[in-house]
CSV table of C-alpha atoms in Angstrom, one decimal:
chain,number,residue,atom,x,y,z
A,1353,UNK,CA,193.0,178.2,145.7
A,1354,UNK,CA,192.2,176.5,142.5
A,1355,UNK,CA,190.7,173.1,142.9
A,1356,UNK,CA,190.6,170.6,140.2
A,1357,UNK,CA,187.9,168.1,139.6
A,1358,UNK,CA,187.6,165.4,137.5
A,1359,UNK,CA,185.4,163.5,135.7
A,1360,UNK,CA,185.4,160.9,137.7
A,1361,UNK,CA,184.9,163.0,140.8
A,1362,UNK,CA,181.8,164.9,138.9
A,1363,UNK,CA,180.4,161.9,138.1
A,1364,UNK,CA,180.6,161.0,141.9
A,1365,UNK,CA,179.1,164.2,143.0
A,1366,UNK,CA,176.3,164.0,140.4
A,1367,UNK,CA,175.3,160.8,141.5
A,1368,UNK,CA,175.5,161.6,145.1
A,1369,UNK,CA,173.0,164.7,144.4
A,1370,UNK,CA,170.6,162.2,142.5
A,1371,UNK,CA,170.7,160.3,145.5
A,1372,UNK,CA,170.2,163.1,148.3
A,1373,UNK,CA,167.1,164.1,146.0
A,1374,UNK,CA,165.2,160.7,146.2
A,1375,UNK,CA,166.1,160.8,150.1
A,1376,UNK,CA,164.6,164.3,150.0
A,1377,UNK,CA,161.5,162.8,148.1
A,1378,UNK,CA,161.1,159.7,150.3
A,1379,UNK,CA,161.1,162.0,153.5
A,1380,UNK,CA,158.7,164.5,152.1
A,1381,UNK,CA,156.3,161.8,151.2
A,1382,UNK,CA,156.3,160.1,154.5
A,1383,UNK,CA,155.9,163.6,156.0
A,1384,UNK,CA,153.0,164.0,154.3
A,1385,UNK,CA,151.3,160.6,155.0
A,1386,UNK,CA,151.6,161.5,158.7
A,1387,UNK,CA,150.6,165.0,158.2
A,1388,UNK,CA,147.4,163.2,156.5
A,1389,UNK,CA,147.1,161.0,158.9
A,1390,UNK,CA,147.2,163.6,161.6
A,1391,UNK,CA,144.8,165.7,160.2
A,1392,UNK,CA,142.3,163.0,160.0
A,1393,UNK,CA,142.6,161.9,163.3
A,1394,UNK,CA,142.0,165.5,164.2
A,1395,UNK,CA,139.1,165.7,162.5
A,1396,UNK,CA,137.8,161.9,163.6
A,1397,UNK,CA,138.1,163.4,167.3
A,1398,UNK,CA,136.3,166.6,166.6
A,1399,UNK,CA,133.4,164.7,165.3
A,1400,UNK,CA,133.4,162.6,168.3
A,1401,UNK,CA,133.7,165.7,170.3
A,1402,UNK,CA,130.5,167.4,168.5
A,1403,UNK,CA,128.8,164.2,169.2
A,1404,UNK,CA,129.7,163.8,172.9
A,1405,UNK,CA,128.5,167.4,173.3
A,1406,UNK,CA,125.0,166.8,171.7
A,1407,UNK,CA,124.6,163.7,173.8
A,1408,UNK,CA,125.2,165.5,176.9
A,1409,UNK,CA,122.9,168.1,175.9
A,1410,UNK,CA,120.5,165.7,175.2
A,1411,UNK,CA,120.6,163.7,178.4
A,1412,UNK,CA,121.1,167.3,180.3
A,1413,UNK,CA,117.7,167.7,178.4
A,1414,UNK,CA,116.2,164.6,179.3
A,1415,UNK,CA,117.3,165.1,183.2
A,1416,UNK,CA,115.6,168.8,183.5
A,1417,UNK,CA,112.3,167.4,181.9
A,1418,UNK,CA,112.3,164.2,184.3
A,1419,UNK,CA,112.9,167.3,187.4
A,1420,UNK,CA,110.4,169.3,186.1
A,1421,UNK,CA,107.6,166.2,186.4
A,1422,UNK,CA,109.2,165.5,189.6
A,1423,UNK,CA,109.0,169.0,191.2
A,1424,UNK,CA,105.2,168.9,189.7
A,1425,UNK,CA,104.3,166.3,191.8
A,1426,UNK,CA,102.8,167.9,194.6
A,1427,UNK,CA,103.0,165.1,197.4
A,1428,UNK,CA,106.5,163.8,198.1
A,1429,UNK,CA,105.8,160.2,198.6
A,1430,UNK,CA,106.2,158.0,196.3
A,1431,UNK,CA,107.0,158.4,192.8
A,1432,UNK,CA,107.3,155.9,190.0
A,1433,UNK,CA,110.4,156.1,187.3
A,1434,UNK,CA,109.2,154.8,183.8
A,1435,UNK,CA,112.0,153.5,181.9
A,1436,UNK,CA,112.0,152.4,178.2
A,1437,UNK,CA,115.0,150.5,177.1
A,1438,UNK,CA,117.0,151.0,180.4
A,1439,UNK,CA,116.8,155.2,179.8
A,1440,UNK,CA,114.5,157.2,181.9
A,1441,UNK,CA,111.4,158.0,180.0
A,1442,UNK,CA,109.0,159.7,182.4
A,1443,UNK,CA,107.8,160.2,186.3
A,1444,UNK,CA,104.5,158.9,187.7
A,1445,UNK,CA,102.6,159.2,191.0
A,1446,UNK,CA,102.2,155.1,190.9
A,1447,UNK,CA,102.8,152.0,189.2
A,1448,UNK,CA,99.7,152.1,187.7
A,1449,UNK,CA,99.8,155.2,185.5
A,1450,UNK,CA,103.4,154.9,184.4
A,1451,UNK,CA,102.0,151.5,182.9
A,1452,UNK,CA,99.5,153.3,181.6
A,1453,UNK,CA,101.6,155.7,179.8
A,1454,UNK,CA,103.2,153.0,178.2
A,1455,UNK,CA,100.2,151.3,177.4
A,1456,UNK,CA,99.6,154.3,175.6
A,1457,UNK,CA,102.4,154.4,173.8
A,1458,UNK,CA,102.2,150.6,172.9
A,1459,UNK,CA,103.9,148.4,175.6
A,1460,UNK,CA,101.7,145.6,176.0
A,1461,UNK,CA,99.6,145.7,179.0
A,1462,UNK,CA,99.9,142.7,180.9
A,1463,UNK,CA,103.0,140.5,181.9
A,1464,UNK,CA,104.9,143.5,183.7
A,1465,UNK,CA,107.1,142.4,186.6
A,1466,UNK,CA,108.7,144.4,189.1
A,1467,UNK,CA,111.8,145.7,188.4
A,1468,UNK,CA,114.5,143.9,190.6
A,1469,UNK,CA,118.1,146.0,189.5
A,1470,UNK,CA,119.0,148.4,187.4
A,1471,UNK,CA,116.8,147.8,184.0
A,1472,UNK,CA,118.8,146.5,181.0
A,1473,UNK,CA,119.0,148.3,177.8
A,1474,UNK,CA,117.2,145.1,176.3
A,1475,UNK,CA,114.0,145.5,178.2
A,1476,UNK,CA,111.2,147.6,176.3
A,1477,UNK,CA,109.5,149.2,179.6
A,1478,UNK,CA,110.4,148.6,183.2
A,1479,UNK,CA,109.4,150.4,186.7
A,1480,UNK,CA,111.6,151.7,189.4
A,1481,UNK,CA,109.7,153.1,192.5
A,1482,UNK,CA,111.1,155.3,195.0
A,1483,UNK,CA,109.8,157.0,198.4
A,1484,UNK,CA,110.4,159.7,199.6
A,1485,UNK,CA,112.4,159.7,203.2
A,1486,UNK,CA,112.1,162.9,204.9
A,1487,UNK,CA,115.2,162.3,206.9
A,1488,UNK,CA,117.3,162.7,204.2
A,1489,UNK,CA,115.6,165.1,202.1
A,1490,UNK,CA,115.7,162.6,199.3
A,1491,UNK,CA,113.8,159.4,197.1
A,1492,UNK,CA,115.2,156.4,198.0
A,1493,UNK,CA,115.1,153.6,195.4
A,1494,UNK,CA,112.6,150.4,196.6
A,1495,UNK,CA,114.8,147.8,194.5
A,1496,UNK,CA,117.2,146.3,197.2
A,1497,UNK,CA,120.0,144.3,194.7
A,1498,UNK,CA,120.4,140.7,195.6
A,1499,UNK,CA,123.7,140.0,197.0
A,1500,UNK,CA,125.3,137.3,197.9
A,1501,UNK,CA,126.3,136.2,201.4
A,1502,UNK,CA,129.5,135.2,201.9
A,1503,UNK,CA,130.0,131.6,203.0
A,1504,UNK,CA,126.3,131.4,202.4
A,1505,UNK,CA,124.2,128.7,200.6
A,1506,UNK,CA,123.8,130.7,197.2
C-alpha cells in the first residue's frame, strides 16, 4: 500500500513530534524533582534515625550507670534520685549528699525545696526520694502528686 503525504500533513506530524518532545521534557523534569525530593527525605530520616539511635544508647547508658549506683548501695532503704535539669544525674543514700554532689558541681547550696512532681526541664537540680517497700520488691517514689478532688473546694 502506498500512502501519500503531504506537506501539509508533514508539517502536522512535525509539529505534533515537537510537541510530544517538550511533554517528554516536562515529565522527565518533574520526575526528577520528586526523585530529588525523595532522596532527600530519605536521607533527612536516616539522620534522624542515626540520631534517635545514639540517644537511646545514651539514655540506655545513663540507665545502667544510675543501676549500677543503685545496686552499690548496700542497704535497701531509702535512696535519693539527683536530677539536673529534669534528667537523672546520680543516686545518693540521702538528701544530704545528693546536695552535696551538686554543691560540688556548682548548684548553689541553699534555697533547695523538696521536690513536689516530676522535676521540669527548667529546674537546675531537684531531689526525688524513694523507699524501699519490701512487699513489692521495689522503691516507691515519696512525692504524692496533688490532685484535685472532685466537687472539692480547690
Amino acid at each position: 500500500m502506498i500512502r501519500i503525504v503531504t506537506k501539509a500533513r508533514l508539517s502536522r506530524m512535525a509539529a505534533e513530534a515537537k510537541q510530544a518532545h517538550s511533554r517528554a521534557i516536562e515529565v522527565q523534569a518533574k520526575a526528577d524533582a520528586v526523585s530529588s525530593t525523595y532522596f532527600r527525605t530519605v536521607a533527612e530520616l536516616t539522620g534522624r534515625a542515626v540520631q534517635a539511635e545514639e540517644a537511646k544508647a545514651a539514655y540506655a547508658d545513663v540507665v545502667t550507670a544510675l543501676r549500677a549506683e543503685l545496686d552499690a548501695a548496700q542497704a535497701p532503704g531509702e535512696v535519693v534520685l539527683l536530677v539536673r535539669y529534669g534528667q537523672p544525674h546520680s543516686i545518693h543514700r540521702s538528701v544530704h549528699a545528693a546536695k552535696a554532689r551538686a554543691v560540688a558541681e556548682g548548684a548553689v547550696p541553699d534555697g533547695w525545696q523538696p521536690c513536689s512532681g516530676a522535676p521540669a526541664a527548667a529546674d537546675p537540680w531537684a531531689t526525688i526520694t524513694f523507699i524501699f517497700d519490701a512487699a513489692t520488691d521495689a522503691f516507691l517514689c515519696r512525692v504524692t502528686p496533688v490532685l484535685p478532688v472532685p466537687g472539692g473546694a480547690g
